[in-house]
């Protein structure tokens, strides 16, 4: 049985045909506005709730649930139908909360420094599986409002394009989230960026750049061989022209790989020509990549170097490192054989 979050309101009405329209409204409100599980929507009669709860079992089963940063970061490992596992991270701030969702179990892109990439691809997630991650997080964040959803968990959202766009629309139309508070992070699937620009959703786009010369980027991000920096640049120009939205670049700082003075100049030129914002992420450790992240001093120098060249920069605060919930650390490997990937040193 599919997740109840796969349904449109009309489809839900059909599933409970015979019930008055206001019942459908109550269910819809409970599911989308209140983020309730169907069995907990107490505005509808118990028998109907019980029937629906039986028909629509949740798509996610939490097999781990851990907290760090004094309870302000929470990570779940969910098992999906078929046995694959994914991870979801909730970050709680004073007055709001952000959830980082997975779009795939694993990832086929193979970025060398990323734990998900090291583990390989298992399968795409369904719409219901992505939305349920948001709803579990919304429940856990209460009474704070879950205001932001970022596609920065496991997987490449633009490689699961139709599901990603459907989820974004539902979160916007049914849950009422502002499109600006929905962020898609992509490794740079150029044609998909151009397609996304035409969906009429004023989202926030983050492009994981990590290197602004093709030689280094080919090593870090294998997809660069298919869509090299010039092609990616054209897609970014198109995004900005079509959406009139700025975009940001993600850059995980790796000791002596992409934190050199030359890298500062290359990045400043690439980002500057697009008036893009840069987010620096100190590299988080992963088991399959033996290169260190930049020192905090080098992170500061790198930021100052970019700023001196006119680029706006944010250094991302790392959250959840102790529970492997930080960027690039998400990889719950179901098949132990997949662990035997070669160690990469660049
Ligand atoms: N596939 C998408 C979204 C998921 S990855 C993408 O690559 O953009 C989310 C972010 O974590 C990306 O910016 C990615 O480059 C970054 N990341 C991956 N591994 C990392 C690591 N070991 N340390 C810091 N950031 C990492
Ligand atoms: Fe996939 Fe993103 Fe990790 Fe690259 S960085 S392997 S695209 S999840």
CSV table of C-alpha atoms and ligand atoms in Angstrom, one decimal:
chain,number,residue,atom,x,y,z
A,1,UNK,CA,0.0,0.0,0.0
A,2,UNK,CA,1.4,3.4,-0.8
A,3,UNK,CA,2.0,6.1,1.8
A,4,UNK,CA,-1.1,8.3,2.4
A,5,UNK,CA,1.1,11.3,1.4
A,6,UNK,CA,1.2,10.0,-2.2
A,7,UNK,CA,-2.5,11.0,-2.4
A,8,UNK,CA,-4.1,14.2,-3.7
A,9,UNK,CA,-7.1,15.4,-1.8
A,10,UNK,CA,-9.4,14.0,-4.5
A,11,UNK,CA,-7.7,10.6,-4.3
A,12,UNK,CA,-8.1,10.7,-0.5
A,13,UNK,CA,-11.8,11.5,-1.0
A,14,UNK,CA,-12.1,8.4,-3.2
A,15,UNK,CA,-10.3,6.3,-0.6
A,16,UNK,CA,-12.9,7.3,2.0
A,17,UNK,CA,-15.9,7.4,-0.4
A,18,UNK,CA,-19.2,7.5,1.4
A,19,UNK,CA,-17.8,9.9,4.0
A,20,UNK,CA,-19.0,13.5,4.0
A,21,UNK,CA,-16.7,16.1,2.4
A,22,UNK,CA,-15.9,17.7,5.8
A,23,UNK,CA,-14.3,14.4,6.9
A,24,UNK,CA,-11.9,14.6,3.9
A,25,UNK,CA,-11.1,18.2,5.0
A,26,UNK,CA,-10.5,17.1,8.5
A,27,UNK,CA,-8.2,14.3,7.4
A,28,UNK,CA,-6.4,16.5,5.0
A,29,UNK,CA,-5.9,19.2,7.6
A,30,UNK,CA,-4.6,16.6,10.1
A,31,UNK,CA,-2.2,15.1,7.6
A,32,UNK,CA,-0.8,18.2,6.0
A,33,UNK,CA,-1.3,21.1,8.4
A,34,UNK,CA,-0.8,19.2,11.7
A,35,UNK,CA,1.6,16.6,10.3
A,36,UNK,CA,-0.4,13.9,12.2
A,37,UNK,CA,-0.3,10.2,11.6
A,38,UNK,CA,-3.7,9.1,10.4
A,39,UNK,CA,-4.3,7.2,13.6
A,40,UNK,CA,-3.9,10.3,15.6
A,41,UNK,CA,-6.3,12.6,13.8
A,42,UNK,CA,-8.9,12.7,16.6
A,43,UNK,CA,-11.3,15.0,14.8
A,44,UNK,CA,-12.5,11.9,12.8
A,45,UNK,CA,-14.2,8.9,14.2
A,46,UNK,CA,-12.1,6.1,15.7
A,47,UNK,CA,-13.3,3.4,13.3
A,48,UNK,CA,-12.4,5.4,10.2
A,49,UNK,CA,-9.0,6.3,11.7
A,50,UNK,CA,-8.4,2.6,12.5
A,51,UNK,CA,-9.4,1.5,9.0
A,52,UNK,CA,-7.1,4.1,7.3
A,53,UNK,CA,-4.2,3.3,9.7
A,54,UNK,CA,-4.5,-0.3,8.6
A,55,UNK,CA,-4.7,0.6,4.9
A,56,UNK,CA,-1.9,3.1,4.9
A,57,UNK,CA,1.0,1.9,6.9
A,58,UNK,CA,3.8,4.5,7.3
A,59,UNK,CA,6.5,4.1,4.7
A,60,UNK,CA,9.3,4.7,7.2
A,61,UNK,CA,10.3,2.6,10.2
A,62,UNK,CA,12.8,4.3,12.5
A,63,UNK,CA,15.6,1.9,13.4
A,64,UNK,CA,17.8,4.5,15.0
A,65,UNK,CA,17.0,7.8,16.6
A,66,UNK,CA,19.9,9.8,18.1
A,67,UNK,CA,20.4,13.3,19.4
A,68,UNK,CA,23.5,15.5,19.7
A,69,UNK,CA,24.4,19.2,20.2
A,70,UNK,CA,22.3,19.1,23.5
A,71,UNK,CA,19.2,17.9,21.7
A,72,UNK,CA,19.3,20.5,18.9
A,73,UNK,CA,20.3,18.0,16.2
A,74,UNK,CA,18.4,14.8,15.8
A,75,UNK,CA,19.1,12.0,13.3
A,76,UNK,CA,16.9,9.2,12.3
A,77,UNK,CA,17.8,6.1,10.4
A,78,UNK,CA,14.7,4.9,8.6
A,79,UNK,CA,14.2,1.5,7.0
A,80,UNK,CA,12.2,1.5,3.9
A,81,UNK,CA,10.1,-1.2,2.2
A,82,UNK,CA,12.6,-3.7,0.7
A,83,UNK,CA,15.1,-3.1,3.5
A,84,UNK,CA,17.2,-0.1,2.3
A,85,UNK,CA,17.9,2.5,4.9
A,86,UNK,CA,18.1,6.3,4.7
A,87,UNK,CA,18.9,9.1,7.1
A,88,UNK,CA,17.1,12.3,8.0
A,89,UNK,CA,18.5,15.1,10.2
A,90,UNK,CA,16.5,17.7,12.1
A,91,UNK,CA,18.2,20.9,13.2
A,92,UNK,CA,16.4,23.0,15.8
A,93,UNK,CA,17.1,26.7,16.2
A,94,UNK,CA,15.6,29.1,18.7
A,95,UNK,CA,12.4,29.8,16.9
A,96,UNK,CA,12.3,27.5,13.9
A,97,UNK,CA,13.6,24.2,12.6
A,98,UNK,CA,15.1,22.8,9.4
A,99,UNK,CA,15.0,19.2,8.2
A,100,UNK,CA,17.6,17.8,5.9
A,101,UNK,CA,15.9,15.0,3.8
A,102,UNK,CA,17.3,12.2,1.7
A,103,UNK,CA,16.1,11.8,-1.9
A,104,UNK,CA,17.7,8.4,-2.6
A,105,UNK,CA,18.9,5.4,-0.6
A,106,UNK,CA,22.6,5.9,-1.4
A,107,UNK,CA,23.9,7.9,-4.4
A,108,UNK,CA,25.3,6.9,-7.8
A,109,UNK,CA,27.4,10.1,-8.2
A,110,UNK,CA,30.4,8.7,-6.4
A,111,UNK,CA,31.9,11.9,-5.0
A,112,UNK,CA,35.1,10.7,-3.4
A,113,UNK,CA,34.9,12.6,-0.1
A,114,UNK,CA,31.2,11.8,0.6
A,115,UNK,CA,30.1,8.8,2.7
A,116,UNK,CA,26.9,8.4,0.7
A,117,UNK,CA,28.9,8.4,-2.5
A,118,UNK,CA,31.3,5.9,-1.1
A,119,UNK,CA,28.5,3.5,-0.3
A,120,UNK,CA,26.9,3.4,-3.8
A,121,UNK,CA,23.3,3.6,-5.0
A,122,UNK,CA,20.5,1.4,-3.7
A,123,UNK,CA,17.3,3.0,-5.0
A,124,UNK,CA,15.2,6.1,-5.6
A,125,UNK,CA,12.8,7.2,-2.8
A,126,UNK,CA,9.1,7.7,-3.5
A,127,UNK,CA,7.2,10.9,-3.0
A,128,UNK,CA,5.7,9.4,0.2
A,129,UNK,CA,9.0,8.4,1.6
A,130,UNK,CA,10.4,11.9,1.2
A,131,UNK,CA,7.3,13.7,2.6
A,132,UNK,CA,7.1,11.4,5.6
A,133,UNK,CA,10.7,12.4,6.5
A,134,UNK,CA,9.4,16.0,6.7
A,135,UNK,CA,6.3,15.0,8.7
A,136,UNK,CA,8.3,13.0,11.3
A,137,UNK,CA,10.6,16.0,11.7
A,138,UNK,CA,7.7,18.5,11.9
A,139,UNK,CA,6.3,16.4,14.8
A,140,UNK,CA,9.6,16.2,16.6
A,141,UNK,CA,10.2,20.0,16.1
A,142,UNK,CA,6.9,21.0,17.7
A,143,UNK,CA,6.2,23.5,19.2
A,144,UNK,CA,8.7,25.1,16.8
A,145,UNK,CA,7.6,25.5,13.3
A,146,UNK,CA,9.4,23.4,10.7
A,147,UNK,CA,10.0,26.2,8.3
A,148,UNK,CA,12.8,24.9,6.1
A,149,UNK,CA,13.4,21.8,4.1
A,150,UNK,CA,16.8,21.2,2.5
A,151,UNK,CA,17.5,18.3,0.1
A,152,UNK,CA,21.0,17.8,1.5
A,153,UNK,CA,20.7,14.3,2.9
A,154,UNK,CA,21.5,11.1,1.1
A,155,UNK,CA,21.3,11.1,-2.7
A,156,UNK,CA,21.2,13.5,-5.6
A,157,UNK,CA,17.7,15.1,-5.8
A,158,UNK,CA,18.0,16.0,-9.5
A,159,UNK,CA,18.8,12.4,-10.4
A,160,UNK,CA,15.4,11.6,-8.8
A,161,UNK,CA,13.9,14.6,-10.6
A,162,UNK,CA,10.1,13.8,-10.9
A,163,UNK,CA,9.9,12.8,-7.3
A,164,UNK,CA,11.8,15.8,-6.1
A,165,UNK,CA,9.6,18.3,-8.0
A,166,UNK,CA,6.4,16.5,-6.9
A,167,UNK,CA,7.6,16.7,-3.3
A,168,UNK,CA,8.5,20.4,-3.6
A,169,UNK,CA,5.1,21.2,-5.0
A,170,UNK,CA,3.2,19.3,-2.3
A,171,UNK,CA,5.2,20.9,0.4
A,172,UNK,CA,4.5,24.3,-1.1
A,173,UNK,CA,0.8,23.7,-2.0
A,174,UNK,CA,-0.4,21.4,0.7
A,175,UNK,CA,1.9,22.1,3.6
A,176,UNK,CA,2.1,25.8,2.9
A,177,UNK,CA,5.9,26.1,3.0
A,178,UNK,CA,7.4,29.1,1.3
A,179,UNK,CA,9.3,28.1,-1.8
A,180,UNK,CA,12.2,30.2,-0.7
A,181,UNK,CA,12.5,28.0,2.3
A,182,UNK,CA,12.9,24.9,0.2
A,183,UNK,CA,16.5,24.3,-0.8
A,184,UNK,CA,17.6,21.8,-3.5
A,185,UNK,CA,21.3,21.0,-3.3
A,186,UNK,CA,22.7,19.4,-6.5
A,187,UNK,CA,26.1,18.2,-7.5
A,188,UNK,CA,25.5,19.9,-10.9
A,189,UNK,CA,23.2,18.0,-13.2
A,190,UNK,CA,23.2,20.8,-15.7
A,191,UNK,CA,20.2,20.0,-17.9
A,192,UNK,CA,18.1,19.2,-14.8
A,193,UNK,CA,19.0,22.6,-13.3
A,194,UNK,CA,17.6,24.2,-16.5
A,195,UNK,CA,14.5,22.1,-16.3
A,196,UNK,CA,14.0,23.0,-12.6
A,197,UNK,CA,14.2,26.7,-13.4
A,198,UNK,CA,11.1,26.3,-15.6
A,199,UNK,CA,8.9,24.6,-12.9
A,200,UNK,CA,7.7,28.0,-11.6
A,201,UNK,CA,8.9,27.3,-8.1
A,202,UNK,CA,11.1,30.2,-6.6
A,203,UNK,CA,13.3,27.7,-4.7
A,204,UNK,CA,16.7,28.2,-3.3
A,205,UNK,CA,19.3,26.3,-5.4
A,206,UNK,CA,22.6,25.3,-3.9
A,207,UNK,CA,25.3,23.8,-6.3
A,208,UNK,CA,28.0,21.7,-4.8
A,209,UNK,CA,31.0,23.1,-6.6
A,210,UNK,CA,34.1,22.1,-4.4
A,211,UNK,CA,36.5,23.0,-7.2
A,212,UNK,CA,36.5,25.7,-9.9
A,213,UNK,CA,39.0,24.0,-12.3
A,214,UNK,CA,38.1,20.9,-14.2
A,215,UNK,CA,41.1,18.9,-13.3
A,216,UNK,CA,40.4,19.0,-9.5
A,217,UNK,CA,36.7,18.8,-9.9
A,218,UNK,CA,36.9,15.7,-12.1
A,219,UNK,CA,38.7,14.1,-9.2
A,220,UNK,CA,36.3,15.1,-6.5
A,221,UNK,CA,33.0,15.0,-8.4
A,222,UNK,CA,33.0,12.4,-11.2
A,223,UNK,CA,29.9,14.0,-12.8
A,224,UNK,CA,32.1,16.9,-13.8
A,225,UNK,CA,33.4,14.8,-16.7
A,226,UNK,CA,29.9,14.7,-18.1
A,227,UNK,CA,29.0,18.3,-17.2
A,228,UNK,CA,32.2,20.3,-16.9
A,229,UNK,CA,32.5,23.7,-15.3
A,230,UNK,CA,31.6,25.6,-18.5
A,231,UNK,CA,28.5,23.6,-19.0
A,232,UNK,CA,27.5,24.0,-15.4
A,233,UNK,CA,28.2,27.7,-15.6
A,234,UNK,CA,25.7,28.0,-18.6
A,235,UNK,CA,23.1,26.2,-16.5
A,236,UNK,CA,23.7,28.6,-13.6
A,237,UNK,CA,23.3,31.6,-15.9
A,238,UNK,CA,20.1,30.1,-17.2
A,239,UNK,CA,18.8,29.5,-13.6
A,240,UNK,CA,19.4,33.1,-12.6
A,241,UNK,CA,17.9,34.5,-15.8
A,242,UNK,CA,14.8,32.3,-15.7
A,243,UNK,CA,14.1,32.4,-11.9
A,244,UNK,CA,15.6,35.8,-11.1
A,245,UNK,CA,16.9,34.0,-8.0
A,246,UNK,CA,20.5,34.0,-6.8
A,247,UNK,CA,22.2,30.7,-6.2
A,248,UNK,CA,24.8,29.5,-3.8
A,249,UNK,CA,27.8,27.3,-4.1
A,250,UNK,CA,28.8,24.7,-1.6
A,251,UNK,CA,32.5,24.1,-1.1
A,252,UNK,CA,33.8,21.5,1.4
A,253,UNK,CA,37.3,22.6,2.3
A,254,UNK,CA,39.8,19.9,1.9
A,255,UNK,CA,43.4,20.3,3.1
A,256,UNK,CA,45.7,21.2,0.2
A,257,UNK,CA,43.2,20.0,-2.4
A,258,UNK,CA,40.8,22.9,-2.8
A,259,UNK,CA,41.9,25.4,-0.1
A,260,UNK,CA,44.9,26.9,-1.8
A,261,UNK,CA,45.4,30.5,-2.8
A,262,UNK,CA,44.8,29.5,-6.4
A,263,UNK,CA,41.5,27.9,-5.4
A,264,UNK,CA,40.4,31.2,-3.8
A,265,UNK,CA,41.1,33.0,-7.1
A,266,UNK,CA,39.4,30.4,-9.2
A,267,UNK,CA,36.3,30.3,-7.0
A,268,UNK,CA,36.1,34.1,-6.7
A,269,UNK,CA,36.1,34.3,-10.5
A,270,UNK,CA,33.5,31.6,-11.0
A,271,UNK,CA,31.2,32.7,-8.2
A,272,UNK,CA,31.8,36.4,-8.9
A,273,UNK,CA,30.7,36.1,-12.5
A,274,UNK,CA,27.4,34.7,-11.3
A,275,UNK,CA,27.1,36.9,-8.2
A,276,UNK,CA,26.6,33.7,-6.3
A,277,UNK,CA,26.9,33.3,-2.5
A,278,UNK,CA,29.5,30.8,-1.2
A,279,UNK,CA,28.9,28.4,1.7
A,280,UNK,CA,32.1,26.9,3.1
A,281,UNK,CA,31.7,23.6,4.8
A,282,UNK,CA,34.7,22.4,6.8
A,283,UNK,CA,35.2,18.8,5.4
A,284,UNK,CA,33.6,16.2,7.7
A,285,UNK,CA,35.5,13.0,8.1
A,286,UNK,CA,34.3,9.9,6.2
A,287,UNK,CA,35.7,6.4,6.4
A,288,UNK,CA,36.6,6.1,2.7
A,289,UNK,CA,38.6,9.3,2.2
A,290,UNK,CA,41.9,9.8,3.8
A,291,UNK,CA,42.4,13.5,3.3
A,292,UNK,CA,41.9,15.9,6.1
A,293,UNK,CA,39.6,18.9,6.2
A,294,UNK,CA,41.2,22.3,6.3
A,295,UNK,CA,42.3,23.7,9.7
A,296,UNK,CA,40.1,26.3,11.2
A,297,UNK,CA,42.8,28.9,10.5
A,298,UNK,CA,42.8,28.0,6.8
A,299,UNK,CA,39.0,28.1,6.7
A,300,UNK,CA,39.2,31.7,8.1
A,301,UNK,CA,41.9,32.7,5.6
A,302,UNK,CA,39.9,31.2,2.7
A,303,UNK,CA,36.8,33.1,3.7
A,304,UNK,CA,38.8,36.4,4.1
A,305,UNK,CA,40.5,35.8,0.7
A,306,UNK,CA,37.1,35.4,-1.0
A,307,UNK,CA,35.7,38.4,0.7
A,308,UNK,CA,38.7,40.5,-0.3
A,309,UNK,CA,37.7,39.6,-3.9
A,310,UNK,CA,34.1,40.7,-3.4
A,311,UNK,CA,32.4,37.3,-2.8
A,312,UNK,CA,29.8,37.0,0.0
A,313,UNK,CA,30.7,33.9,2.1
A,314,UNK,CA,29.2,32.0,5.0
A,315,UNK,CA,31.1,29.4,6.9
A,316,UNK,CA,28.6,26.6,7.8
A,317,UNK,CA,28.5,25.6,11.4
A,318,UNK,CA,29.0,21.9,11.6
A,319,UNK,CA,26.2,20.1,13.4
A,320,UNK,CA,25.8,16.5,14.4
A,321,UNK,CA,29.4,15.3,13.8
A,322,UNK,CA,29.4,13.1,16.8
A,323,UNK,CA,26.4,11.1,15.5
A,324,UNK,CA,27.6,11.1,11.9
A,325,UNK,CA,24.8,13.4,10.9
A,326,UNK,CA,27.0,16.2,9.4
A,327,UNK,CA,27.2,16.9,5.7
A,328,UNK,CA,28.5,14.0,3.7
A,329,UNK,CA,28.6,11.6,6.7
A,330,UNK,CA,25.2,10.0,6.0
A,331,UNK,CA,25.6,6.4,5.0
A,332,UNK,CA,23.9,3.6,6.7
A,333,UNK,CA,25.1,0.7,4.7
A,334,UNK,CA,22.8,-2.2,4.4
A,335,UNK,CA,24.9,-4.4,2.3
A,336,UNK,CA,28.2,-4.9,4.1
A,337,UNK,CA,29.9,-5.8,0.8
A,338,UNK,CA,29.4,-2.2,-0.3
A,339,UNK,CA,31.9,-1.2,2.4
A,340,UNK,CA,34.7,-2.7,0.4
A,341,UNK,CA,35.2,0.3,-1.8
A,342,UNK,CA,38.8,1.3,-2.4
A,343,UNK,CA,40.3,4.0,-0.2
A,344,UNK,CA,40.8,7.1,-2.2
A,345,UNK,CA,43.5,9.6,-1.7
A,346,UNK,CA,43.9,12.5,-4.0
B,1,LIG,N1,23.8,15.2,-3.7
B,1,LIG,C1,23.5,16.6,-3.4
B,1,LIG,C2,22.9,16.8,-2.0
B,1,LIG,C3,23.4,15.9,-0.9
B,1,LIG,S1,25.0,16.1,-0.4
B,1,LIG,C4,24.8,17.4,-3.5
B,1,LIG,O1,25.9,16.8,-3.6
B,1,LIG,O2,24.7,18.6,-3.5
B,1,LIG,C5,24.9,17.5,0.7
B,1,LIG,C6,26.1,18.4,0.8
B,1,LIG,O3,27.1,17.8,1.6
B,1,LIG,C7,26.7,18.7,-0.5
B,1,LIG,O4,27.1,20.1,-0.6
B,1,LIG,C8,28.0,17.9,-0.5
B,1,LIG,O5,28.9,18.3,-1.3
B,1,LIG,C9,28.3,18.0,1.0
B,1,LIG,N2,29.3,16.9,1.4
B,1,LIG,C10,29.5,15.7,1.0
B,1,LIG,N3,30.4,15.1,1.7
B,1,LIG,C11,30.9,15.9,2.6
B,1,LIG,C12,31.9,15.9,3.6
B,1,LIG,N4,32.6,14.7,3.8
B,1,LIG,N5,32.1,17.0,4.3
B,1,LIG,C13,31.4,18.1,4.1
B,1,LIG,N6,30.5,18.2,3.2
B,1,LIG,C14,30.2,17.2,2.4
B,2,LIG,FE1,25.9,12.0,-4.1
B,2,LIG,FE2,25.9,14.6,-3.2
B,2,LIG,FE3,27.4,12.7,-2.0
B,2,LIG,FE4,28.1,13.5,-4.4
B,2,LIG,S1,28.1,14.7,-2.5
B,2,LIG,S2,28.0,11.3,-3.7
B,2,LIG,S3,26.1,13.9,-5.3
B,2,LIG,S4,25.2,12.7,-2.1
